[in-house]
PDB file of C-alpha atoms and ligand atoms in Angstrom:
ATOM      1  CA  MET F 679      97.950   1.997 102.418  1.00  0.00           C
ATOM      2  CA  SER F 680     100.556   0.088 100.463  1.00  0.00           C
ATOM      3  CA  GLY F 681     103.540   1.771 102.079  1.00  0.00           C
ATOM      4  CA  ALA F 682     104.814  -1.505 103.455  1.00  0.00           C
ATOM      5  CA  ALA F 683     105.068  -2.909  99.954  1.00  0.00           C
ATOM      6  CA  THR F 684     106.308   0.016  97.903  1.00  0.00           C
ATOM      7  CA  GLY F 685     109.993  -0.040  97.192  1.00  0.00           C
ATOM      8  CA  MET F 686     109.963  -3.739  96.444  1.00  0.00           C
ATOM      9  CA  ARG F 687     107.511  -3.816  93.525  1.00  0.00           C
ATOM     10  CA  GLY F 688     108.973  -5.988  90.820  1.00  0.00           C
ATOM     11  CA  GLN F 689     111.025  -8.003  93.271  1.00  0.00           C
ATOM     12  CA  VAL F 690     110.416 -11.416  94.805  1.00  0.00           C
ATOM     13  CA  ARG F 691     109.973 -11.739  98.572  1.00  0.00           C
ATOM     14  CA  THR F 692     111.942 -14.708  99.971  1.00  0.00           C
ATOM     15  CA  VAL F 693     112.331 -15.788 103.594  1.00  0.00           C
ATOM     16  CA  THR F 694     115.823 -14.239 103.569  1.00  0.00           C
ATOM     17  CA  GLY F 695     114.863 -10.956 101.914  1.00  0.00           C
ATOM     18  CA  ASP F 696     113.742  -9.416  98.620  1.00  0.00           C
ATOM     19  CA  VAL F 697     115.555 -10.347  95.416  1.00  0.00           C
ATOM     20  CA  GLU F 698     115.392  -9.546  91.718  1.00  0.00           C
ATOM     21  CA  PRO F 699     113.351 -12.133  89.778  1.00  0.00           C
ATOM     22  CA  ASP F 700     116.271 -13.163  87.591  1.00  0.00           C
ATOM     23  CA  ALA F 701     118.311 -14.009  90.696  1.00  0.00           C
ATOM     24  CA  LEU F 702     116.029 -16.982  91.457  1.00  0.00           C
ATOM     25  CA  GLY F 703     117.616 -19.368  88.942  1.00  0.00           C
ATOM     26  CA  THR F 704     115.759 -22.641  88.486  1.00  0.00           C
ATOM     27  CA  VAL F 705     112.485 -22.699  90.439  1.00  0.00           C
ATOM     28  CA  ASN F 706     110.436 -25.577  91.833  1.00  0.00           C
ATOM     29  CA  TYR F 707     107.120 -23.755  92.225  1.00  0.00           C
ATOM     30  CA  HIS F 708     105.420 -26.170  94.666  1.00  0.00           C
ATOM     31  CA  GLU F 709     106.757 -28.289  97.527  1.00  0.00           C
ATOM     32  CA  HIS F 710     106.308 -28.450 101.303  1.00  0.00           C
ATOM     33  CA  LEU F 711     109.163 -28.376 103.810  1.00  0.00           C
ATOM     34  CA  PHE F 712     106.740 -28.597 106.727  1.00  0.00           C
ATOM     35  CA  GLN F 713     103.116 -29.689 106.796  1.00  0.00           C
ATOM     36  CA  ARG F 714     100.647 -31.154 109.278  1.00  0.00           C
ATOM     37  CA  SER F 715      97.105 -31.940 108.178  1.00  0.00           C
ATOM     38  CA  PRO F 716      94.277 -34.214 109.333  1.00  0.00           C
ATOM     39  CA  LEU F 717      94.078 -35.310 105.685  1.00  0.00           C
ATOM     40  CA  LEU F 718      97.553 -36.859 105.833  1.00  0.00           C
ATOM     41  CA  PRO F 719      97.677 -38.846 109.093  1.00  0.00           C
ATOM     42  CA  GLY F 720     101.113 -40.289 109.833  1.00  0.00           C
ATOM     43  CA  ASP F 721     102.625 -38.320 106.972  1.00  0.00           C
ATOM     44  CA  ASP F 722     103.594 -35.152 108.868  1.00  0.00           C
ATOM     45  CA  LEU F 723     106.587 -33.148 107.744  1.00  0.00           C
ATOM     46  CA  ASP F 724     107.730 -31.846 111.127  1.00  0.00           C
ATOM     47  CA  ASP F 725     111.420 -32.777 111.560  1.00  0.00           C
ATOM     48  CA  GLU F 726     113.706 -29.830 110.839  1.00  0.00           C
ATOM     49  CA  ASP F 727     116.827 -31.957 110.305  1.00  0.00           C
ATOM     50  CA  ALA F 728     115.059 -34.323 107.907  1.00  0.00           C
ATOM     51  CA  SER F 729     113.338 -31.535 105.964  1.00  0.00           C
ATOM     52  CA  GLY F 730     116.695 -29.775 105.720  1.00  0.00           C
ATOM     53  CA  ARG F 731     118.358 -32.888 104.276  1.00  0.00           C
ATOM     54  CA  GLU F 732     115.536 -33.254 101.767  1.00  0.00           C
ATOM     55  CA  ALA F 733     115.939 -29.594 100.776  1.00  0.00           C
ATOM     56  CA  ALA F 734     119.657 -30.173 100.237  1.00  0.00           C
ATOM     57  CA  GLU F 735     118.841 -33.104  97.925  1.00  0.00           C
ATOM     58  CA  LEU F 736     116.443 -30.932  95.963  1.00  0.00           C
ATOM     59  CA  ARG F 737     119.225 -28.384  95.508  1.00  0.00           C
ATOM     60  CA  GLU F 738     121.636 -31.119  94.346  1.00  0.00           C
ATOM     61  CA  SER F 739     119.046 -32.255  91.798  1.00  0.00           C
ATOM     62  CA  GLY F 740     119.206 -28.908  90.005  1.00  0.00           C
ATOM     63  CA  PHE F 741     116.864 -26.441  91.698  1.00  0.00           C
ATOM     64  CA  ALA F 742     118.068 -23.133  93.154  1.00  0.00           C
ATOM     65  CA  THR F 743     114.691 -21.891  94.459  1.00  0.00           C
ATOM     66  CA  LEU F 744     111.677 -23.513  96.090  1.00  0.00           C
ATOM     67  CA  VAL F 745     108.191 -22.187  96.768  1.00  0.00           C
ATOM     68  CA  ASP F 746     106.980 -23.713 100.026  1.00  0.00           C
ATOM     69  CA  ALA F 747     103.231 -23.996  99.377  1.00  0.00           C
ATOM     70  CA  THR F 748     102.052 -24.668 102.960  1.00  0.00           C
ATOM     71  CA  PRO F 749      99.607 -21.885 103.946  1.00  0.00           C
ATOM     72  CA  LEU F 750      98.529 -20.879 107.484  1.00  0.00           C
ATOM     73  CA  GLY F 751      97.346 -23.327 110.117  1.00  0.00           C
ATOM     74  CA  LEU F 752      99.181 -26.390 108.749  1.00  0.00           C
ATOM     75  CA  GLY F 753     102.443 -26.425 110.716  1.00  0.00           C
ATOM     76  CA  ARG F 754     104.347 -24.133 108.375  1.00  0.00           C
ATOM     77  CA  ARG F 755     107.269 -23.166 110.760  1.00  0.00           C
ATOM     78  CA  PRO F 756     108.653 -19.947 109.180  1.00  0.00           C
ATOM     79  CA  ASP F 757     111.777 -19.730 111.354  1.00  0.00           C
ATOM     80  CA  ALA F 758     112.772 -23.312 110.532  1.00  0.00           C
ATOM     81  CA  ILE F 759     112.167 -22.680 106.820  1.00  0.00           C
ATOM     82  CA  ARG F 760     114.550 -19.735 106.970  1.00  0.00           C
ATOM     83  CA  ARG F 761     117.186 -21.744 108.848  1.00  0.00           C
ATOM     84  CA  ILE F 762     116.981 -24.452 106.164  1.00  0.00           C
ATOM     85  CA  SER F 763     117.291 -21.847 103.407  1.00  0.00           C
ATOM     86  CA  LEU F 764     120.401 -20.347 105.016  1.00  0.00           C
ATOM     87  CA  ALA F 765     121.973 -23.756 105.689  1.00  0.00           C
ATOM     88  CA  THR F 766     121.362 -25.243 102.222  1.00  0.00           C
ATOM     89  CA  GLY F 767     121.653 -22.176  99.996  1.00  0.00           C
ATOM     90  CA  LEU F 768     118.211 -22.984  98.585  1.00  0.00           C
ATOM     91  CA  THR F 769     116.226 -19.776  98.083  1.00  0.00           C
ATOM     92  CA  VAL F 770     112.751 -20.256  99.594  1.00  0.00           C
ATOM     93  CA  VAL F 771     109.551 -18.299  99.012  1.00  0.00           C
ATOM     94  CA  MET F 772     106.959 -18.913 101.743  1.00  0.00           C
ATOM     95  CA  THR F 773     103.174 -18.914 101.346  1.00  0.00           C
ATOM     96  CA  THR F 774     100.397 -17.290 103.341  1.00  0.00           C
ATOM     97  CA  GLY F 775      96.636 -17.727 102.991  1.00  0.00           C
ATOM     98  CA  ALA F 776      94.251 -20.605 103.619  1.00  0.00           C
ATOM     99  CA  HIS F 777      93.820 -24.125 102.278  1.00  0.00           C
ATOM    100  CA  ARG F 778      90.522 -25.851 101.532  1.00  0.00           C
ATOM    101  CA  ARG F 779      88.107 -26.625 104.361  1.00  0.00           C
ATOM    102  CA  GLU F 780      89.053 -30.289 104.837  1.00  0.00           C
ATOM    103  CA  HIS F 781      92.549 -29.380 106.066  1.00  0.00           C
ATOM    104  CA  TYR F 782      91.194 -27.714 109.240  1.00  0.00           C
ATOM    105  CA  ALA F 783      89.005 -28.462 112.244  1.00  0.00           C
ATOM    106  CA  ALA F 784      85.476 -27.148 111.701  1.00  0.00           C
ATOM    107  CA  ASP F 785      85.914 -24.255 114.158  1.00  0.00           C
ATOM    108  CA  HIS F 786      89.341 -23.143 112.910  1.00  0.00           C
ATOM    109  CA  PRO F 787      89.640 -19.334 112.673  1.00  0.00           C
ATOM    110  CA  LEU F 788      90.700 -19.583 109.030  1.00  0.00           C
ATOM    111  CA  LEU F 789      87.232 -20.981 108.277  1.00  0.00           C
ATOM    112  CA  THR F 790      85.247 -18.659 110.530  1.00  0.00           C
ATOM    113  CA  ALA F 791      87.082 -15.299 110.459  1.00  0.00           C
ATOM    114  CA  SER F 792      85.652 -12.344 108.559  1.00  0.00           C
ATOM    115  CA  GLU F 793      87.076 -11.265 105.215  1.00  0.00           C
ATOM    116  CA  ASP F 794      88.609  -8.204 106.855  1.00  0.00           C
ATOM    117  CA  ASP F 795      90.328 -10.211 109.587  1.00  0.00           C
ATOM    118  CA  LEU F 796      91.648 -12.723 107.052  1.00  0.00           C
ATOM    119  CA  ALA F 797      92.914  -9.930 104.821  1.00  0.00           C
ATOM    120  CA  ALA F 798      94.667  -8.260 107.777  1.00  0.00           C
ATOM    121  CA  ALA F 799      96.340 -11.540 108.744  1.00  0.00           C
ATOM    122  CA  PHE F 800      97.473 -12.310 105.180  1.00  0.00           C
ATOM    123  CA  LEU F 801      98.768  -8.757 104.721  1.00  0.00           C
ATOM    124  CA  ARG F 802     100.642  -8.889 108.018  1.00  0.00           C
ATOM    125  CA  ASP F 803     102.258 -12.173 106.981  1.00  0.00           C
ATOM    126  CA  LEU F 804     103.405 -10.624 103.694  1.00  0.00           C
ATOM    127  CA  THR F 805     104.729  -7.412 105.204  1.00  0.00           C
ATOM    128  CA  ALA F 806     105.810  -8.215 108.784  1.00  0.00           C
ATOM    129  CA  GLY F 807     105.656 -12.011 109.151  1.00  0.00           C
ATOM    130  CA  ALA F 808     104.085 -13.705 112.160  1.00  0.00           C
ATOM    131  CA  ALA F 809     100.478 -14.359 111.133  1.00  0.00           C
ATOM    132  CA  GLU F 810     100.748 -17.986 112.261  1.00  0.00           C
ATOM    133  CA  GLY F 811      97.714 -19.070 114.257  1.00  0.00           C
ATOM    134  CA  LEU F 812      95.608 -16.244 112.808  1.00  0.00           C
ATOM    135  CA  ALA F 813      95.077 -14.050 115.841  1.00  0.00           C
ATOM    136  CA  PRO F 814      93.832 -10.864 114.199  1.00  0.00           C
ATOM    137  CA  ASP F 815      93.908  -8.709 117.309  1.00  0.00           C
ATOM    138  CA  ALA F 816      95.701  -5.730 118.795  1.00  0.00           C
ATOM    139  CA  SER F 817      98.557  -7.819 120.158  1.00  0.00           C
ATOM    140  CA  ALA F 818      99.787  -8.656 116.668  1.00  0.00           C
ATOM    141  CA  PRO F 819     102.962  -6.837 115.613  1.00  0.00           C
ATOM    142  CA  GLU F 820     102.625  -3.831 113.323  1.00  0.00           C
ATOM    143  CA  PRO F 821     104.060  -4.283 109.823  1.00  0.00           C
ATOM    144  CA  ASP F 822     107.640  -3.012 109.690  1.00  0.00           C
ATOM    145  CA  PRO F 823     108.569  -1.733 106.222  1.00  0.00           C
ATOM    146  CA  GLU F 824     112.251  -1.723 107.184  1.00  0.00           C
ATOM    147  CA  ALA F 825     112.201  -5.295 108.441  1.00  0.00           C
ATOM    148  CA  GLY F 826     115.583  -6.883 107.828  1.00  0.00           C
ATOM    149  CA  PRO F 827     116.679 -10.501 107.968  1.00  0.00           C
ATOM    150  CA  GLU F 828     116.519 -10.473 111.785  1.00  0.00           C
ATOM    151  CA  ALA F 829     112.780  -9.869 111.678  1.00  0.00           C
ATOM    152  CA  ALA F 830     110.201 -12.619 111.231  1.00  0.00           C
ATOM    153  CA  PRO F 831     110.360 -14.405 107.857  1.00  0.00           C
ATOM    154  CA  ARG F 832     107.749 -12.971 105.524  1.00  0.00           C
ATOM    155  CA  ALA F 833     105.551 -14.696 102.971  1.00  0.00           C
ATOM    156  CA  GLY F 834     105.945 -14.018  99.258  1.00  0.00           C
ATOM    157  CA  VAL F 835     102.873 -15.779  97.837  1.00  0.00           C
ATOM    158  CA  LEU F 836      99.135 -15.731  98.659  1.00  0.00           C
ATOM    159  CA  LYS F 837      97.152 -18.981  98.481  1.00  0.00           C
ATOM    160  CA  VAL F 838      93.560 -20.124  98.564  1.00  0.00           C
ATOM    161  CA  GLY F 839      92.303 -23.722  98.388  1.00  0.00           C
ATOM    162  CA  LEU F 840      89.170 -24.913  96.588  1.00  0.00           C
ATOM    163  CA  GLY F 841      87.298 -28.221  96.806  1.00  0.00           C
ATOM    164  CA  TYR F 842      86.308 -30.624  94.037  1.00  0.00           C
ATOM    165  CA  TRP F 843      84.111 -28.430  91.808  1.00  0.00           C
ATOM    166  CA  ARG F 844      83.358 -26.364  94.921  1.00  0.00           C
ATOM    167  CA  ILE F 845      83.890 -22.764  95.993  1.00  0.00           C
ATOM    168  CA  ASP F 846      82.172 -22.635  99.401  1.00  0.00           C
ATOM    169  CA  ASP F 847      81.570 -19.710 101.788  1.00  0.00           C
ATOM    170  CA  ALA F 848      84.928 -20.091 103.548  1.00  0.00           C
ATOM    171  CA  ALA F 849      86.709 -20.161 100.182  1.00  0.00           C
ATOM    172  CA  ARG F 850      84.770 -17.069  99.064  1.00  0.00           C
ATOM    173  CA  ARG F 851      85.920 -15.185 102.179  1.00  0.00           C
ATOM    174  CA  ALA F 852      89.505 -16.339 101.628  1.00  0.00           C
ATOM    175  CA  ILE F 853      89.354 -15.273  97.961  1.00  0.00           C
ATOM    176  CA  SER F 854      88.125 -11.812  98.980  1.00  0.00           C
ATOM    177  CA  ALA F 855      90.904 -11.553 101.573  1.00  0.00           C
ATOM    178  CA  VAL F 856      93.521 -12.713  99.070  1.00  0.00           C
ATOM    179  CA  GLY F 857      92.219 -10.092  96.645  1.00  0.00           C
ATOM    180  CA  ALA F 858      92.552  -7.328  99.249  1.00  0.00           C
ATOM    181  CA  ALA F 859      96.091  -8.372 100.218  1.00  0.00           C
ATOM    182  CA  HIS F 860      97.051  -8.699  96.544  1.00  0.00           C
ATOM    183  CA  ARG F 861      95.687  -5.265  95.614  1.00  0.00           C
ATOM    184  CA  ASP F 862      97.725  -3.752  98.424  1.00  0.00           C
ATOM    185  CA  THR F 863     101.024  -5.536  97.707  1.00  0.00           C
ATOM    186  CA  GLY F 864     101.044  -7.113  94.251  1.00  0.00           C
ATOM    187  CA  ALA F 865     102.014 -10.463  95.779  1.00  0.00           C
ATOM    188  CA  PRO F 866     101.378 -13.400  93.416  1.00  0.00           C
ATOM    189  CA  VAL F 867      98.515 -15.821  94.011  1.00  0.00           C
ATOM    190  CA  MET F 868      98.334 -19.621  94.005  1.00  0.00           C
ATOM    191  CA  VAL F 869      95.025 -21.468  93.965  1.00  0.00           C
ATOM    192  CA  HIS F 870      94.716 -25.155  94.918  1.00  0.00           C
ATOM    193  CA  LEU F 871      92.422 -26.894  92.429  1.00  0.00           C
ATOM    194  CA  GLU F 872      91.178 -30.240  93.692  1.00  0.00           C
ATOM    195  CA  HIS F 873      91.880 -32.737  90.888  1.00  0.00           C
ATOM    196  CA  GLY F 874      92.358 -29.752  88.594  1.00  0.00           C
ATOM    197  CA  THR F 875      88.667 -28.791  88.705  1.00  0.00           C
ATOM    198  CA  ALA F 876      87.010 -25.343  88.689  1.00  0.00           C
ATOM    199  CA  ALA F 877      89.955 -23.569  87.075  1.00  0.00           C
ATOM    200  CA  HIS F 878      87.905 -21.143  84.970  1.00  0.00           C
ATOM    201  CA  GLU F 879      85.640 -20.501  87.951  1.00  0.00           C
ATOM    202  CA  ALA F 880      88.647 -19.810  90.186  1.00  0.00           C
ATOM    203  CA  LEU F 881      89.966 -17.261  87.696  1.00  0.00           C
ATOM    204  CA  ASP F 882      86.510 -15.659  87.460  1.00  0.00           C
ATOM    205  CA  ALA F 883      86.314 -15.349  91.267  1.00  0.00           C
ATOM    206  CA  LEU F 884      89.838 -13.964  91.612  1.00  0.00           C
ATOM    207  CA  THR F 885      89.433 -11.523  88.730  1.00  0.00           C
ATOM    208  CA  ALA F 886      86.278 -10.212  90.428  1.00  0.00           C
ATOM    209  CA  VAL F 887      88.332  -9.217  93.490  1.00  0.00           C
ATOM    210  CA  GLY F 888      91.101  -7.545  91.516  1.00  0.00           C
ATOM    211  CA  VAL F 889      93.546 -10.385  90.879  1.00  0.00           C
ATOM    212  CA  ALA F 890      94.352 -10.481  87.166  1.00  0.00           C
ATOM    213  CA  ALA F 891      94.636 -13.954  85.661  1.00  0.00           C
ATOM    214  CA  ASP F 892      98.327 -13.414  84.881  1.00  0.00           C
ATOM    215  CA  ARG F 893      99.067 -13.130  88.633  1.00  0.00           C
ATOM    216  CA  VAL F 894      97.550 -16.574  89.340  1.00  0.00           C
ATOM    217  CA  ALA F 895      99.159 -20.025  89.396  1.00  0.00           C
ATOM    218  CA  LEU F 896      96.613 -22.831  88.981  1.00  0.00           C
ATOM    219  CA  ALA F 897      98.099 -25.527  91.220  1.00  0.00           C
ATOM    220  CA  HIS F 898      97.411 -29.150  90.250  1.00  0.00           C
ATOM    221  CA  ILE F 899      95.923 -28.272  86.847  1.00  0.00           C
ATOM    222  CA  ASP F 900      97.811 -31.333  85.560  1.00  0.00           C
ATOM    223  CA  ARG F 901      95.628 -33.616  87.715  1.00  0.00           C
ATOM    224  CA  ASN F 902      93.236 -32.919  84.831  1.00  0.00           C
ATOM    225  CA  PRO F 903      95.723 -33.554  82.001  1.00  0.00           C
ATOM    226  CA  ASP F 904      93.653 -31.987  79.243  1.00  0.00           C
ATOM    227  CA  PRO F 905      95.844 -29.930  76.890  1.00  0.00           C
ATOM    228  CA  GLY F 906      92.848 -28.196  75.314  1.00  0.00           C
ATOM    229  CA  LEU F 907      91.766 -26.890  78.709  1.00  0.00           C
ATOM    230  CA  HIS F 908      95.313 -25.838  79.522  1.00  0.00           C
ATOM    231  CA  VAL F 909      95.575 -23.874  76.268  1.00  0.00           C
ATOM    232  CA  GLU F 910      92.345 -22.023  77.156  1.00  0.00           C
ATOM    233  CA  LEU F 911      93.586 -21.160  80.631  1.00  0.00           C
ATOM    234  CA  ALA F 912      96.955 -20.018  79.305  1.00  0.00           C
ATOM    235  CA  ALA F 913      95.137 -17.801  76.786  1.00  0.00           C
ATOM    236  CA  ARG F 914      93.418 -16.111  79.745  1.00  0.00           C
ATOM    237  CA  GLY F 915      96.922 -15.409  81.087  1.00  0.00           C
ATOM    238  CA  ALA F 916      96.980 -17.847  83.996  1.00  0.00           C
ATOM    239  CA  PHE F 917     100.036 -19.868  84.970  1.00  0.00           C
ATOM    240  CA  LEU F 918      99.609 -23.653  84.688  1.00  0.00           C
ATOM    241  CA  GLY F 919     100.940 -25.467  87.754  1.00  0.00           C
ATOM    242  CA  TYR F 920     102.275 -28.891  86.754  1.00  0.00           C
ATOM    243  CA  ASP F 921     103.082 -30.691  90.001  1.00  0.00           C
ATOM    244  CA  GLY F 922     101.804 -34.276  89.652  1.00  0.00           C
ATOM    245  CA  ALA F 923     104.814 -36.322  88.526  1.00  0.00           C
ATOM    246  CA  ALA F 924     105.504 -39.724  90.113  1.00  0.00           C
ATOM    247  CA  ARG F 925     101.817 -40.535  90.617  1.00  0.00           C
ATOM    248  CA  ALA F 926     101.615 -43.744  88.613  1.00  0.00           C
ATOM    249  CA  ARG F 927      98.405 -44.753  90.407  1.00  0.00           C
ATOM    250  CA  ASP F 928      96.700 -42.032  88.372  1.00  0.00           C
ATOM    251  CA  TRP F 929      98.759 -42.081  85.177  1.00  0.00           C
ATOM    252  CA  PRO F 930     102.368 -42.382  84.055  1.00  0.00           C
ATOM    253  CA  ASP F 931     104.623 -39.353  83.730  1.00  0.00           C
ATOM    254  CA  SER F 932     104.379 -39.734  79.936  1.00  0.00           C
ATOM    255  CA  VAL F 933     100.800 -38.413  80.130  1.00  0.00           C
ATOM    256  CA  LEU F 934     102.008 -35.228  81.820  1.00  0.00           C
ATOM    257  CA  ILE F 935     104.963 -34.818  79.461  1.00  0.00           C
ATOM    258  CA  ASP F 936     102.707 -35.223  76.425  1.00  0.00           C
ATOM    259  CA  CYS F 937     100.096 -32.837  77.847  1.00  0.00           C
ATOM    260  CA  LEU F 938     102.670 -30.207  78.787  1.00  0.00           C
ATOM    261  CA  THR F 939     104.445 -30.431  75.450  1.00  0.00           C
ATOM    262  CA  GLU F 940     101.215 -30.013  73.513  1.00  0.00           C
ATOM    263  CA  ALA F 941     100.005 -27.143  75.721  1.00  0.00           C
ATOM    264  CA  ALA F 942     103.384 -25.431  75.250  1.00  0.00           C
ATOM    265  CA  ARG F 943     103.296 -25.943  71.483  1.00  0.00           C
ATOM    266  CA  ARG F 944      99.800 -24.397  71.292  1.00  0.00           C
ATOM    267  CA  GLY F 945     100.697 -21.172  73.086  1.00  0.00           C
ATOM    268  CA  GLY F 946     101.266 -22.131  76.716  1.00  0.00           C
ATOM    269  CA  ALA F 947     105.072 -22.174  76.812  1.00  0.00           C
ATOM    270  CA  ASP F 948     105.207 -18.880  78.710  1.00  0.00           C
ATOM    271  CA  ARG F 949     102.655 -20.061  81.269  1.00  0.00           C
ATOM    272  CA  VAL F 950     103.788 -23.461  82.599  1.00  0.00           C
ATOM    273  CA  LEU F 951     105.330 -23.805  86.091  1.00  0.00           C
ATOM    274  CA  LEU F 952     106.881 -27.027  87.389  1.00  0.00           C
ATOM    275  CA  GLY F 953     106.875 -28.427  90.922  1.00  0.00           C
ATOM    276  CA  GLY F 954     106.821 -31.776  92.678  1.00  0.00           C
ATOM    277  CA  ASP F 955     104.255 -31.352  95.491  1.00  0.00           C
ATOM    278  CA  VAL F 956     105.635 -34.527  97.043  1.00  0.00           C
ATOM    279  CA  ALA F 957     104.228 -33.354 100.383  1.00  0.00           C
ATOM    280  CA  ARG F 958     104.269 -36.605 102.433  1.00  0.00           C
ATOM    281  CA  ALA F 959     106.870 -37.962 104.845  1.00  0.00           C
ATOM    282  CA  THR F 960     106.439 -41.438 103.360  1.00  0.00           C
ATOM    283  CA  ARG F 961     107.653 -40.033 100.027  1.00  0.00           C
ATOM    284  CA  TYR F 962     110.628 -38.060 101.428  1.00  0.00           C
ATOM    285  CA  ARG F 963     113.945 -39.893 101.366  1.00  0.00           C
ATOM    286  CA  ALA F 964     115.157 -38.078 104.484  1.00  0.00           C
ATOM    287  CA  TYR F 965     112.068 -39.385 106.347  1.00  0.00           C
ATOM    288  CA  GLY F 966     112.728 -42.932 105.128  1.00  0.00           C
ATOM    289  CA  GLY F 967     110.481 -42.891 102.064  1.00  0.00           C
ATOM    290  CA  ILE F 968     110.795 -42.671  98.271  1.00  0.00           C
ATOM    291  CA  PRO F 969     111.051 -41.174  95.646  1.00  0.00           C
ATOM    292  CA  GLY F 970     111.898 -37.862  97.346  1.00  0.00           C
ATOM    293  CA  LEU F 971     112.093 -34.259  96.206  1.00  0.00           C
ATOM    294  CA  ARG F 972     114.955 -35.082  93.860  1.00  0.00           C
ATOM    295  CA  TYR F 973     112.725 -37.215  91.607  1.00  0.00           C
ATOM    296  CA  LEU F 974     111.608 -34.145  89.660  1.00  0.00           C
ATOM    297  CA  GLY F 975     115.098 -32.986  88.724  1.00  0.00           C
ATOM    298  CA  ASP F 976     116.615 -36.442  88.352  1.00  0.00           C
ATOM    299  CA  ARG F 977     113.829 -38.278  86.509  1.00  0.00           C
ATOM    300  CA  PHE F 978     111.199 -35.901  85.128  1.00  0.00           C
ATOM    301  CA  VAL F 979     113.116 -32.863  83.869  1.00  0.00           C
ATOM    302  CA  PRO F 980     115.477 -34.859  81.574  1.00  0.00           C
ATOM    303  CA  ARG F 981     112.492 -36.537  79.908  1.00  0.00           C
ATOM    304  CA  LEU F 982     110.750 -33.189  79.549  1.00  0.00           C
ATOM    305  CA  ARG F 983     113.901 -31.727  78.008  1.00  0.00           C
ATOM    306  CA  ASP F 984     113.989 -34.545  75.429  1.00  0.00           C
ATOM    307  CA  ALA F 985     110.315 -34.037  74.572  1.00  0.00           C
ATOM    308  CA  ALA F 986     109.944 -30.243  74.694  1.00  0.00           C
ATOM    309  CA  GLY F 987     113.464 -28.915  74.123  1.00  0.00           C
ATOM    310  CA  ASP F 988     115.874 -26.740  76.056  1.00  0.00           C
ATOM    311  CA  ASP F 989     114.116 -23.453  75.326  1.00  0.00           C
ATOM    312  CA  VAL F 990     110.762 -24.601  76.725  1.00  0.00           C
ATOM    313  CA  VAL F 991     112.417 -26.105  79.793  1.00  0.00           C
ATOM    314  CA  ASP F 992     114.337 -22.877  80.391  1.00  0.00           C
ATOM    315  CA  ARG F 993     111.095 -20.908  80.277  1.00  0.00           C
ATOM    316  CA  ILE F 994     109.340 -23.313  82.623  1.00  0.00           C
ATOM    317  CA  LEU F 995     112.115 -23.456  85.204  1.00  0.00           C
ATOM    318  CA  ARG F 996     113.374 -19.851  85.068  1.00  0.00           C
ATOM    319  CA  ARG F 997     111.440 -17.219  83.139  1.00  0.00           C
ATOM    320  CA  ASN F 998     107.867 -18.217  83.940  1.00  0.00           C
ATOM    321  CA  PRO F 999     108.279 -18.555  87.729  1.00  0.00           C
ATOM    322  CA  ALA F1000     110.294 -15.322  87.830  1.00  0.00           C
ATOM    323  CA  ALA F1001     107.417 -13.530  86.072  1.00  0.00           C
ATOM    324  CA  TRP F1002     104.825 -15.068  88.394  1.00  0.00           C
ATOM    325  CA  LEU F1003     106.692 -14.474  91.657  1.00  0.00           C
ATOM    326  CA  ALA F1004     107.572 -10.797  91.095  1.00  0.00           C
ATOM    327  CA  TRP F1005     105.257  -8.538  93.090  1.00  0.00           C
ATOM    328  CA  ARG F1006     103.057  -6.419  90.827  1.00  0.00           C
ATOM    329  CA  VAL F1007      99.350  -5.789  90.448  1.00  0.00           C
TER     330      VAL F1007
HETATM  331 ZN1  LIG Y1205     100.899 -28.862  97.784  1.00  0.00          ZN
END
């Protein structure tokens, strides 16, 4: 059953092919090159030239690899992501799976499809590419284990989105489908936590479908900047997704730096991942906004280095994402 995945266990699947984890270099674990959502009106990321310029700025700011965290049904544009990766030299890992309910129209197939159909679509996206639109039918291409760079770009991460203290029926089906696709491939899993809530519950639900906690990145856990909670989650083995810098309306970056540093000191240093999740055209310099994807490398990382030290920063930017992104069950 897992023939399409064997042979690459232990490697990372990028949009330009499979690579060894230590070839990734510095990793930004969470951004969006393209995204369209009813939740972000007027903030679409849909201009290939502009997204490419923003990606080039991210690379200049010190990142070699990016995880594009846009799942299915949100304007992800796999071919354009690959063109940007080839043009900029930025290694990109693409995401498949489903976001939380509010990102889709009520009758969207990602909310109504069966677990089996979702699992087939996610698996196809990981192994053959081309699950966009979620049409789980006979016309979909068969997975091609020999697919080279000419074939459709393939996803390297599975994602599911939860609501604010809510795991509803659609999320339960997506979790089951993510579990099935993970068991078959070993692809890593990202879970969107709304305001950092329901992290333990997300790990419980994923563990129940065969996804070990140490294969899971808890995205936005820093929107609940509670170091005690983060230490607990790290002790379960989960990766802590810090991706909320430059959100002064909520709290200054110093809160995140203090929280991260304490969580790292109390056992979480091997678990933290860092991303920007800027995600909106009005915050991308190439779309005319600020502060842009380069804020993280230019402004946040130097402060983190001062507070936590070079060794912790090296783990967060290189070793931890390499461990998370490598395919293994
Ligand atoms: Zn995001």
